[in-house]
XYZ file of C-alpha atoms in Angstrom:
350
model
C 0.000 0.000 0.000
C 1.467 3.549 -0.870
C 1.843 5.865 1.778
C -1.052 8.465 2.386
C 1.595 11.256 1.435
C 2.475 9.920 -1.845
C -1.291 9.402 -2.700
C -1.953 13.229 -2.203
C 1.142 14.503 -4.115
C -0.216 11.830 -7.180
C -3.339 13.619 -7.242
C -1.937 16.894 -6.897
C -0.180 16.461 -9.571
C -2.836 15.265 -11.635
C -5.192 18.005 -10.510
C -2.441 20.709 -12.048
C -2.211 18.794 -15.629
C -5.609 18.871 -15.678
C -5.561 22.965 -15.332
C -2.708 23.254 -17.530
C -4.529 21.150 -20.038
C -7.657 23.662 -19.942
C -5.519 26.712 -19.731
C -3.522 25.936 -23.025
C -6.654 24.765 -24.709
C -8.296 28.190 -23.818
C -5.401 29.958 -24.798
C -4.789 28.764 -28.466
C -8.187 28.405 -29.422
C -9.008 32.453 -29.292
C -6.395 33.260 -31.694
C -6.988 30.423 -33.828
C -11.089 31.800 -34.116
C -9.511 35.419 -34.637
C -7.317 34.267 -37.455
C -10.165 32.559 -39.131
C -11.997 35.699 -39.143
C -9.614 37.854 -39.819
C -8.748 36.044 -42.868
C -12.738 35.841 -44.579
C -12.571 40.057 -43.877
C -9.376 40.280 -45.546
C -9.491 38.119 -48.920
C -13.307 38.338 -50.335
C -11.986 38.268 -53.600
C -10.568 34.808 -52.950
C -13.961 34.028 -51.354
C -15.824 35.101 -54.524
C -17.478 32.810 -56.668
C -16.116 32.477 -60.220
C -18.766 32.573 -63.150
C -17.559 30.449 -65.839
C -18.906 31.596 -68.966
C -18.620 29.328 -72.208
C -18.216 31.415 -75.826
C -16.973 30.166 -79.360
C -15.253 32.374 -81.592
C -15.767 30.916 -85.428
C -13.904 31.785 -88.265
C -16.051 34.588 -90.009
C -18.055 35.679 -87.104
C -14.987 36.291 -84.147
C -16.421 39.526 -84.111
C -19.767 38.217 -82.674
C -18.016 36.708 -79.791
C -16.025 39.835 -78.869
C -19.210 41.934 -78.775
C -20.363 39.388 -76.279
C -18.109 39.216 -74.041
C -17.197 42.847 -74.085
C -21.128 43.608 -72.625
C -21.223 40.923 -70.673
C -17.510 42.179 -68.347
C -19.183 46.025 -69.205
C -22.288 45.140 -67.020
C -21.380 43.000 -64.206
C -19.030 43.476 -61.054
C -18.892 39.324 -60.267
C -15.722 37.263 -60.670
C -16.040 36.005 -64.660
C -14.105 33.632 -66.360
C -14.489 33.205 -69.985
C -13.914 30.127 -71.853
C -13.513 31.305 -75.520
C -14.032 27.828 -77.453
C -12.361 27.839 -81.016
C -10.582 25.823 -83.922
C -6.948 25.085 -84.068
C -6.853 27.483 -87.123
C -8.945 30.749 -85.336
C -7.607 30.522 -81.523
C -4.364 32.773 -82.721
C -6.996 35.485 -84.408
C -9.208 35.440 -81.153
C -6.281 36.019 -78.165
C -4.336 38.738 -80.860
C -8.284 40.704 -80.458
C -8.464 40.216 -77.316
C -4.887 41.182 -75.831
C -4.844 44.007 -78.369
C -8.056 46.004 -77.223
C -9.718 46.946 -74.006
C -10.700 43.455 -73.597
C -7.254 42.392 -72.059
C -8.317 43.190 -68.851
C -10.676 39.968 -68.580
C -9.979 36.519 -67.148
C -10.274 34.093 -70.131
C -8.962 30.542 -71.150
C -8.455 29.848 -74.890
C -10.077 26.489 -75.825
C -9.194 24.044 -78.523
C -11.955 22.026 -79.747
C -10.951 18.833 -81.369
C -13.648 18.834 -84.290
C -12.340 15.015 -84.832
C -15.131 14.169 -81.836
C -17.939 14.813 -84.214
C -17.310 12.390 -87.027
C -20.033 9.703 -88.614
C -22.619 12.468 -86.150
C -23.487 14.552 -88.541
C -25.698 14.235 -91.172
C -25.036 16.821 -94.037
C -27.925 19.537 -94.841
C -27.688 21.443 -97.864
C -30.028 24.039 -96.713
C -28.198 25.607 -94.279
C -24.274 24.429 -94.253
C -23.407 27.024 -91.121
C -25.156 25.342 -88.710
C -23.013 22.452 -89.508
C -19.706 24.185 -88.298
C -18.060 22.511 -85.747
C -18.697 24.704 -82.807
C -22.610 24.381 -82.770
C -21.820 21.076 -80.654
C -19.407 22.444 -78.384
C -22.081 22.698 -76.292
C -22.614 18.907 -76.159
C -19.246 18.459 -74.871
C -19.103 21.187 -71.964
C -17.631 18.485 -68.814
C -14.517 18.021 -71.519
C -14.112 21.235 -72.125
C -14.851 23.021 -68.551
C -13.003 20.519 -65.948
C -13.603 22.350 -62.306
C -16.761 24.324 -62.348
C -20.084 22.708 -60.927
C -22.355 25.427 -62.427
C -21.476 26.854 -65.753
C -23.550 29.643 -68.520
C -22.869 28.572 -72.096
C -24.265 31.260 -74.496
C -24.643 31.358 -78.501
C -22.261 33.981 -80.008
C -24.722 36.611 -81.292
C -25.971 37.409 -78.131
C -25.363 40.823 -76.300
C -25.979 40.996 -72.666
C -27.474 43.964 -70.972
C -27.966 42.831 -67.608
C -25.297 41.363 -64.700
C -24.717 37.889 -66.034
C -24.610 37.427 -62.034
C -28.372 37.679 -62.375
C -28.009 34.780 -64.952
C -25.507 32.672 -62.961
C -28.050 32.952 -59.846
C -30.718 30.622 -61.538
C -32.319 28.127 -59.851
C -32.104 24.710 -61.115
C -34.728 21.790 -60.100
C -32.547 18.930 -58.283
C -31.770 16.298 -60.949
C -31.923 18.752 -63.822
C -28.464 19.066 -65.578
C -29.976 22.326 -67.804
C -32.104 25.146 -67.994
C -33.452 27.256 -71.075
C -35.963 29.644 -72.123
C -39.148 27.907 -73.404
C -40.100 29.268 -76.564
C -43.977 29.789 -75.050
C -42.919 31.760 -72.157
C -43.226 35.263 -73.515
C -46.014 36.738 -74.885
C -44.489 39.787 -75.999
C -42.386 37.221 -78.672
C -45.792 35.490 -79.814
C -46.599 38.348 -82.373
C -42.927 38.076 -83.529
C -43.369 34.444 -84.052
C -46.308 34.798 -85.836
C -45.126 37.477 -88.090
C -42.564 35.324 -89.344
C -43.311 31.979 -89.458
C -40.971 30.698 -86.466
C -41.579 27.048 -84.966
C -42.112 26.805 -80.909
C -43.271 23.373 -80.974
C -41.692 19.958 -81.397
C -43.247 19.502 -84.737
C -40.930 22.119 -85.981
C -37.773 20.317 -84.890
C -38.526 16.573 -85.090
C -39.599 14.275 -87.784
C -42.765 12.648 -86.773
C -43.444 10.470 -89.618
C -40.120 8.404 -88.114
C -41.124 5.878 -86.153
C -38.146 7.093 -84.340
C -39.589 10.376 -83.400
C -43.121 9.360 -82.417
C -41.804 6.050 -80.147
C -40.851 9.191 -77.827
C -44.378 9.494 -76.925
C -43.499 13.754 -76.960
C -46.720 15.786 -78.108
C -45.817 17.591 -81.384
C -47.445 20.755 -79.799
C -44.915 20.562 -76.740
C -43.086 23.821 -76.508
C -39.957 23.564 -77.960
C -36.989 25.750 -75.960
C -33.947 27.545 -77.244
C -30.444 25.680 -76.685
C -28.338 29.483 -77.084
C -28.663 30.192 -73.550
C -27.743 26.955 -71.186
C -27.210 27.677 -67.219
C -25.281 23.917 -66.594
C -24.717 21.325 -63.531
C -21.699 19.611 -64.808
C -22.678 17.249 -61.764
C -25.846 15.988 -62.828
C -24.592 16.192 -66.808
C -21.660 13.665 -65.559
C -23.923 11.564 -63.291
C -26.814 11.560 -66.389
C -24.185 10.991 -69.288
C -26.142 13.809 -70.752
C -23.130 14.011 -73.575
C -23.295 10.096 -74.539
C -27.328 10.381 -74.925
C -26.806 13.392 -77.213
C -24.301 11.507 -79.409
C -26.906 8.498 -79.561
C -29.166 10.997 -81.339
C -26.982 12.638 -83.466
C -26.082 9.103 -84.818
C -29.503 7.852 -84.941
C -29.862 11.061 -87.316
C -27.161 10.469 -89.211
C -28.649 6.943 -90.036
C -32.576 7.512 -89.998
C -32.883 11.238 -90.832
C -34.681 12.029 -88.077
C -34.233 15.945 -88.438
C -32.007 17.605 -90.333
C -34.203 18.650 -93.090
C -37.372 19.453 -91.041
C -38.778 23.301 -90.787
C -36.810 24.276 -87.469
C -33.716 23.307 -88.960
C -30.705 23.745 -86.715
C -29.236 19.872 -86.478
C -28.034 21.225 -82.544
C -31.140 21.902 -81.116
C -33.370 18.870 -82.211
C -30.987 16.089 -79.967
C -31.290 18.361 -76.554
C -35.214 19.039 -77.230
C -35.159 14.995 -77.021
C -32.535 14.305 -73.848
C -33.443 17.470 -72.069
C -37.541 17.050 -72.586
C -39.412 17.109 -69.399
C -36.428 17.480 -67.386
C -34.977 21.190 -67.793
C -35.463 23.568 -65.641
C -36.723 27.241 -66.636
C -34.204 30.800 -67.315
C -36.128 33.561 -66.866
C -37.773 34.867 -69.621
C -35.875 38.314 -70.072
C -32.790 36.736 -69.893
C -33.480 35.494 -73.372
C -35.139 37.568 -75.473
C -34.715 35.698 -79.588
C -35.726 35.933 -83.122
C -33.701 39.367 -83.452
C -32.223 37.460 -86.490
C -35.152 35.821 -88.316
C -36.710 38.357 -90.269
C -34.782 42.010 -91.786
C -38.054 43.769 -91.157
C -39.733 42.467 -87.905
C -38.613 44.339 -84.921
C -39.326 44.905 -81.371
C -40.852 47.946 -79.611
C -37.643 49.704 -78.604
C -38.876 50.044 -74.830
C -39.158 46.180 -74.397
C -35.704 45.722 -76.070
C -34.583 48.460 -73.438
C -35.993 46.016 -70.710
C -34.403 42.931 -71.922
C -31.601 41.095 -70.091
C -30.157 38.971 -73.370
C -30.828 39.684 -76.841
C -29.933 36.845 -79.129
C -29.675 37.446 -82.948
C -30.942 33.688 -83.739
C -31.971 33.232 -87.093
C -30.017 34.283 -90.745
C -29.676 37.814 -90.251
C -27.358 38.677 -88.034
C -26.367 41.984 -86.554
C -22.491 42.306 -88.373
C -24.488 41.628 -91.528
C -26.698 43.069 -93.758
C -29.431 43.088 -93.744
C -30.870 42.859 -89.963
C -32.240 44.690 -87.183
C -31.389 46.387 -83.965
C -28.014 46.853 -85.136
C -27.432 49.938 -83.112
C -27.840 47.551 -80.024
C -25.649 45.204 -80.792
C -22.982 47.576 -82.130
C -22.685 49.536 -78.305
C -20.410 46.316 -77.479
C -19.016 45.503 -80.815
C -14.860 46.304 -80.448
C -13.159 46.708 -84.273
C -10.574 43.679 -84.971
C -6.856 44.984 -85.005
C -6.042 43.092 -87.340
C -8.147 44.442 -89.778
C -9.703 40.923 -90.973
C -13.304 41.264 -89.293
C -15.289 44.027 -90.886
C -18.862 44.946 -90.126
C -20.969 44.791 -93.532
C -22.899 48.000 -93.826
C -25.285 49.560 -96.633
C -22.367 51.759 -97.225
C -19.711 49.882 -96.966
């Protein structure tokens, strides 16, 4: 048995760990709290979301994709990051713009699309060749392209933005939807344009339904179709869906049954994501697409709605660098001249 003396000096001696132990504990845990906040007050910027923002720049039309991204940094504050998707052959022509005008400010990554990726998917269309080039699928491929974003905006290069593509960025998307659009129904202020110049905003306008193919679906042909120019992207739920692979499916079921190309909507980019993306999209507000600017030289929009609008998009043949076409004047404000000299605008007096 230990003597009573030792006993008491034991637990003595275990009584003063014990404070020592709470004392240092106390002690480095207040600075450790303070350094934490000190550090979220003093680096926002690193704190900031970045807004990933997909563009191609084509040969021929480079100057589309400037005047995009120039409004889009011109009317936002948030942390963007533009992707500018292009050919081997056009990616010199695109940075040379860029780094040699007031655009060399921005955060960008040049792109390389590998137009190899496409072969045996596309099923040639004499009507309308251009929407055959290359990067109309980039969009199909955006997890390849875009490797450490969850949420990413992928926009059509004759669009001009006039809001804060923060606004964009900030839309909701339904849990297990990879995608939202604009429906083409959603606006009545567009119906009159539709109307005026024989546009499609149904299936029927897209899709072949005397294919077996197309009517196996079980889609109504009078299902409102939606515009593919303006995507807000989970690249989780595209992964986890294999949105890309069920894309490809269609554009080789196409290829072999002709299940498309040649129908009144035309446009062999939109019909495959009307099919993978039907009934499970999720909505963009309305304003943040406003369309058709490009399918008609005379139709045009009251000037106080276009004043309104978050997104105009030039869809259609004419388009704003050409001639003819409308609401030029709008889509000039962002346009920045080429330094090269290569991109001109074509004008009634030029």
């Amino acid at each position: 048995i230990l003597p009573l003396v030792s006993v008491n000096q034991i637990l003595l001696l275990l009584l003063v760990l014990t404070v020592c132990a709470i004392l240092y504990k106390k002690v480095h845990q207040v600075p450790l709290a303070l350094k934490n906040e000190t550090a979220d007050l003093e680096s926002p910027e690193e704190m900031e979301e970045e807004i990933p923002v997909v563009i191609c720049a084509a040969a021929g039309r480079m100057g589309a994709a400037v005047a995009a991204i120039s409004s889009i940094y011109s009317n936002t504050e948030a942390n963007v990051l533009f992707y500018i998707v292009g050919l081997k052959t056009t990616i010199p022509h695109i940075r040379k713009w860029i780094e040699n005008s007031k655009l060399k400010e921005i955060k960008f990554k040049v792109v390389e699309f590998n137009p190899m990726v496409l072969k045996g998917k596309i099923r040639q269309d004499a009507s309308r060749p251009e929407l055959l080039q290359p990067l109309n699928f980039v969009r199909f491929y955006l997890p390849l392209l875009i490797q450490k974003h969850e949420k990413v905006i992928y926009l059509d290069d004759d669009v001009i933005v006039q809001g804060d593509i923060q606004e964009l960025y900030d839309t909701k998307l339904a849990p297990g939807h990879a995608a939202a659009f604009s429906d083409d129904c959603d606006l009545p202020s567009t119906h009159e344009m539709i109307r005026s110049v024989g546009m499609q905003n149904t299936y029927m306008g897209f899709l072949d339904y005397r294919k077996q193919a197309i009517r196996d679906l079980g889609i109504s042909p009078s299902t409102c179709s939606f515009n593919p120019g303006v995507i807000v992207a989970n690249m989780t739920e595209w992964k986890r869906q294999r949105i890309t692979k069920q894309l490809e499916k269609w554009m080789q079921r196409n290829v072999e049954e002709n299940l498309y190309s040649s129908t009144l909507g035309g446009g062999v980019a939109t019909s495959p994501m009307l099919i993978v993306f039907h009934g499970k999209h999720s909505s963009i507000n309305p304003m943040w697409h406003i369309r058709h600017l490009g399918w008609s030289p005379d139709a045009r929009y009251s000037e106080q709605f276009l004043q309104e609008a978050k997104l105009l998009h030039w869809n259609g043949r004419y388009k704003p660098w050409d001639y003819p076409s409308v609401h030029t004047d709008l889509w000039e404000n962002w346009f920045i001249p080429d330094p090269s000299g290569k991109f001109k605008l074509t004008r009634p007096d030029s």
